[in-house]
Amino acid sequence: MTAGYDVVVVGGRVAGAATALHLVRRGVRVLVLDRGSAGSDTLSTHALMRTGVVQLHRWGLLDRLVAAGVPPVRSTVFHHVSGDTHISLRPAAGVDALYAPRRTTLDALLVDAAVEAGAEVRHGVRVTGLLRGAGGRVVGVHAEDRAGSAFEVPARITVGADGVRSTVAQEVAAPTDRQGSAASGVLYTYLADLPAEGYEWFYGHRASAGFIPTEDGLTCVFAATGAPRFRGLPGSGADRFAQLMAEASPAAAVRVAAGRQVEGLRGFGGVPGRLRRAGGPGWALVGDAGYFKDPLSTHGMSDALRDAELLARALTDALGGAVPEATALAAFQQQRDRLSAALFEVTEQVAGHTVGEDRLRHLLRELSAAMVDEIEALLALDHRPAAVA
């Protein structure tokens, strides 16, 4: 490590690596610390929505994703009890397909791009606390490597990109400005020999499911229900998965039974969504650390890519002295919250698995409209000059 950083980013996955990439492209000295191993997997629904794909295209990284063998997705099917709705993706904003990369591919791609741009990245490092300066301002981190060696990293700003259970957020006691109440419990696995018609979403009475084509000819298959019910389901994980799949769609259950499961089941018991305060003196939050929504939205990675660029622009303005730090962070939070409000509300209603089909169809249309607003906001950034720290 070199001495002295403008920013230390805690967490080196989608949100953290993308934030680092944009900061170093703007002349900011960045160190990324991640407790996991380089290229390791993590819980994920994989599906990138158009927002996320547009970001990768704008950043010059989409070709790398395609070269890695991630298949294009050009249609979505919503399977309801009363009938199906087929939607073909129309080319827009330079994007003619969606993609659902494994996290071993996407996270590594973003880390590599950040390193190529000039970021320093260290894996296998756990952040144990924050350094404090005058008036309690955060001025860096305490950390420990896998060998147990402790060290400190001074930095002008510390960014928490360390997930829904963020250490940085806990250390600064980041206030929750908006708290959700609904959550989904989810089980998922990977199947071979399961052809999927693009993204496929299935909605039953009290359960939902999804087919998400990903790399190596595999399909990520998930089944979900409201978190309280999920935790009370009897039987093994395989029993619960089969029950929820059949409830979401008997036809989907038949297709799953004909496939070949190639990995074990993974599960998430559910955490209600929330919007935390985006920053304070010497610190900021991005990704799930600052804004978490239920995974049923399949929008977490896309919003992390969105907010990474928005935060990097705000921090560059602050570090370069263009605007006061507090003003820059407040502007980032205002834009993040404005772009997130509709999606947060829709996800809150859908995650509980209690709405009827007519209401659900209406909510899904609202979700589509919210995505259009996101795209317009991101494309507008191309007409704003980027600050340099």
PDB file of N, CA, C and O in Angstrom, residues 324-349:
ATOM      1  N   PRO A 324     -18.860  21.959  -0.592  1.00  0.00           N
ATOM      2  CA  PRO A 324     -18.586  21.376   0.719  1.00  0.00           C
ATOM      3  C   PRO A 324     -19.006  19.907   0.743  1.00  0.00           C
ATOM      4  O   PRO A 324     -19.945  19.494   0.071  1.00  0.00           O
ATOM      5  N   GLU A 325     -18.290  19.124   1.539  1.00  0.00           N
ATOM      6  CA  GLU A 325     -18.568  17.695   1.630  1.00  0.00           C
ATOM      7  C   GLU A 325     -20.026  17.424   1.996  1.00  0.00           C
ATOM      8  O   GLU A 325     -20.683  16.568   1.376  1.00  0.00           O
ATOM      9  N   ALA A 326     -20.531  18.111   2.994  1.00  0.00           N
ATOM     10  CA  ALA A 326     -21.904  17.875   3.438  1.00  0.00           C
ATOM     11  C   ALA A 326     -22.896  18.170   2.325  1.00  0.00           C
ATOM     12  O   ALA A 326     -23.896  17.449   2.161  1.00  0.00           O
ATOM     13  N   THR A 327     -22.634  19.197   1.544  1.00  0.00           N
ATOM     14  CA  THR A 327     -23.521  19.542   0.433  1.00  0.00           C
ATOM     15  C   THR A 327     -23.494  18.464  -0.637  1.00  0.00           C
ATOM     16  O   THR A 327     -24.532  18.074  -1.186  1.00  0.00           O
ATOM     17  N   ALA A 328     -22.291  17.959  -0.937  1.00  0.00           N
ATOM     18  CA  ALA A 328     -22.151  16.924  -1.958  1.00  0.00           C
ATOM     19  C   ALA A 328     -22.865  15.645  -1.540  1.00  0.00           C
ATOM     20  O   ALA A 328     -23.562  15.013  -2.343  1.00  0.00           O
ATOM     21  N   LEU A 329     -22.700  15.243  -0.278  1.00  0.00           N
ATOM     22  CA  LEU A 329     -23.343  14.016   0.197  1.00  0.00           C
ATOM     23  C   LEU A 329     -24.858  14.167   0.254  1.00  0.00           C
ATOM     24  O   LEU A 329     -25.596  13.227  -0.044  1.00  0.00           O
ATOM     25  N   ALA A 330     -25.323  15.347   0.640  1.00  0.00           N
ATOM     26  CA  ALA A 330     -26.771  15.586   0.671  1.00  0.00           C
ATOM     27  C   ALA A 330     -27.363  15.520  -0.735  1.00  0.00           C
ATOM     28  O   ALA A 330     -28.465  14.987  -0.940  1.00  0.00           O
ATOM     29  N   ALA A 331     -26.635  16.050  -1.720  1.00  0.00           N
ATOM     30  CA  ALA A 331     -27.118  16.003  -3.100  1.00  0.00           C
ATOM     31  C   ALA A 331     -27.160  14.566  -3.609  1.00  0.00           C
ATOM     32  O   ALA A 331     -28.105  14.169  -4.305  1.00  0.00           O
ATOM     33  N   PHE A 332     -26.131  13.777  -3.255  1.00  0.00           N
ATOM     34  CA  PHE A 332     -26.141  12.365  -3.641  1.00  0.00           C
ATOM     35  C   PHE A 332     -27.341  11.645  -3.032  1.00  0.00           C
ATOM     36  O   PHE A 332     -28.048  10.906  -3.719  1.00  0.00           O
ATOM     37  N   GLN A 333     -27.572  11.869  -1.747  1.00  0.00           N
ATOM     38  CA  GLN A 333     -28.682  11.190  -1.098  1.00  0.00           C
ATOM     39  C   GLN A 333     -30.016  11.601  -1.716  1.00  0.00           C
ATOM     40  O   GLN A 333     -30.899  10.756  -1.915  1.00  0.00           O
ATOM     41  N   GLN A 334     -30.161  12.870  -2.013  1.00  0.00           N
ATOM     42  CA  GLN A 334     -31.418  13.342  -2.606  1.00  0.00           C
ATOM     43  C   GLN A 334     -31.683  12.655  -3.937  1.00  0.00           C
ATOM     44  O   GLN A 334     -32.814  12.211  -4.215  1.00  0.00           O
ATOM     45  N   GLN A 335     -30.635  12.534  -4.770  1.00  0.00           N
ATOM     46  CA  GLN A 335     -30.831  11.901  -6.067  1.00  0.00           C
ATOM     47  C   GLN A 335     -31.052  10.401  -5.908  1.00  0.00           C
ATOM     48  O   GLN A 335     -31.921   9.808  -6.566  1.00  0.00           O
ATOM     49  N   ARG A 336     -30.260   9.753  -5.023  1.00  0.00           N
ATOM     50  CA  ARG A 336     -30.459   8.323  -4.763  1.00  0.00           C
ATOM     51  C   ARG A 336     -31.878   8.040  -4.313  1.00  0.00           C
ATOM     52  O   ARG A 336     -32.545   7.126  -4.820  1.00  0.00           O
ATOM     53  N   ASP A 337     -32.364   8.819  -3.370  1.00  0.00           N
ATOM     54  CA  ASP A 337     -33.695   8.581  -2.815  1.00  0.00           C
ATOM     55  C   ASP A 337     -34.791   8.861  -3.828  1.00  0.00           C
ATOM     56  O   ASP A 337     -35.805   8.150  -3.887  1.00  0.00           O
ATOM     57  N   ARG A 338     -34.592   9.897  -4.632  1.00  0.00           N
ATOM     58  CA  ARG A 338     -35.603  10.211  -5.651  1.00  0.00           C
ATOM     59  C   ARG A 338     -35.724   9.080  -6.658  1.00  0.00           C
ATOM     60  O   ARG A 338     -36.830   8.676  -7.033  1.00  0.00           O
ATOM     61  N   LEU A 339     -34.595   8.536  -7.098  1.00  0.00           N
ATOM     62  CA  LEU A 339     -34.610   7.458  -8.075  1.00  0.00           C
ATOM     63  C   LEU A 339     -35.044   6.129  -7.466  1.00  0.00           C
ATOM     64  O   LEU A 339     -35.431   5.209  -8.196  1.00  0.00           O
ATOM     65  N   SER A 340     -34.961   6.011  -6.146  1.00  0.00           N
ATOM     66  CA  SER A 340     -35.266   4.751  -5.475  1.00  0.00           C
ATOM     67  C   SER A 340     -36.686   4.672  -4.947  1.00  0.00           C
ATOM     68  O   SER A 340     -37.170   3.569  -4.644  1.00  0.00           O
ATOM     69  N   ALA A 341     -37.359   5.793  -4.794  1.00  0.00           N
ATOM     70  CA  ALA A 341     -38.626   5.825  -4.066  1.00  0.00           C
ATOM     71  C   ALA A 341     -39.671   4.895  -4.674  1.00  0.00           C
ATOM     72  O   ALA A 341     -40.303   4.098  -3.967  1.00  0.00           O
ATOM     73  N   ALA A 342     -39.873   4.976  -5.987  1.00  0.00           N
ATOM     74  CA  ALA A 342     -40.917   4.161  -6.611  1.00  0.00           C
ATOM     75  C   ALA A 342     -40.583   2.682  -6.515  1.00  0.00           C
ATOM     76  O   ALA A 342     -41.447   1.857  -6.185  1.00  0.00           O
ATOM     77  N   LEU A 343     -39.323   2.324  -6.774  1.00  0.00           N
ATOM     78  CA  LEU A 343     -38.925   0.923  -6.694  1.00  0.00           C
ATOM     79  C   LEU A 343     -39.044   0.399  -5.272  1.00  0.00           C
ATOM     80  O   LEU A 343     -39.484  -0.736  -5.043  1.00  0.00           O
ATOM     81  N   PHE A 344     -38.663   1.222  -4.315  1.00  0.00           N
ATOM     82  CA  PHE A 344     -38.752   0.807  -2.913  1.00  0.00           C
ATOM     83  C   PHE A 344     -40.204   0.505  -2.546  1.00  0.00           C
ATOM     84  O   PHE A 344     -40.498  -0.518  -1.899  1.00  0.00           O
ATOM     85  N   GLU A 345     -41.119   1.366  -2.960  1.00  0.00           N
ATOM     86  CA  GLU A 345     -42.524   1.186  -2.613  1.00  0.00           C
ATOM     87  C   GLU A 345     -43.108  -0.051  -3.282  1.00  0.00           C
ATOM     88  O   GLU A 345     -43.837  -0.827  -2.666  1.00  0.00           O
ATOM     89  N   VAL A 346     -42.786  -0.248  -4.556  1.00  0.00           N
ATOM     90  CA  VAL A 346     -43.286  -1.426  -5.261  1.00  0.00           C
ATOM     91  C   VAL A 346     -42.752  -2.698  -4.608  1.00  0.00           C
ATOM     92  O   VAL A 346     -43.504  -3.656  -4.361  1.00  0.00           O
ATOM     93  N   THR A 347     -41.452  -2.723  -4.340  1.00  0.00           N
ATOM     94  CA  THR A 347     -40.842  -3.909  -3.745  1.00  0.00           C
ATOM     95  C   THR A 347     -41.431  -4.199  -2.377  1.00  0.00           C
ATOM     96  O   THR A 347     -41.651  -5.352  -2.011  1.00  0.00           O
ATOM     97  N   GLU A 348     -41.701  -3.153  -1.610  1.00  0.00           N
ATOM     98  CA  GLU A 348     -42.297  -3.323  -0.289  1.00  0.00           C
ATOM     99  C   GLU A 348     -43.643  -4.040  -0.386  1.00  0.00           C
ATOM    100  O   GLU A 348     -43.958  -4.907   0.439  1.00  0.00           O
ATOM    101  N   GLN A 349     -44.425  -3.723  -1.403  1.00  0.00           N
ATOM    102  CA  GLN A 349     -45.735  -4.346  -1.541  1.00  0.00           C
ATOM    103  C   GLN A 349     -45.644  -5.771  -2.096  1.00  0.00           C
ATOM    104  O   GLN A 349     -46.400  -6.657  -1.694  1.00  0.00           O
TER     105      GLN A 349
END
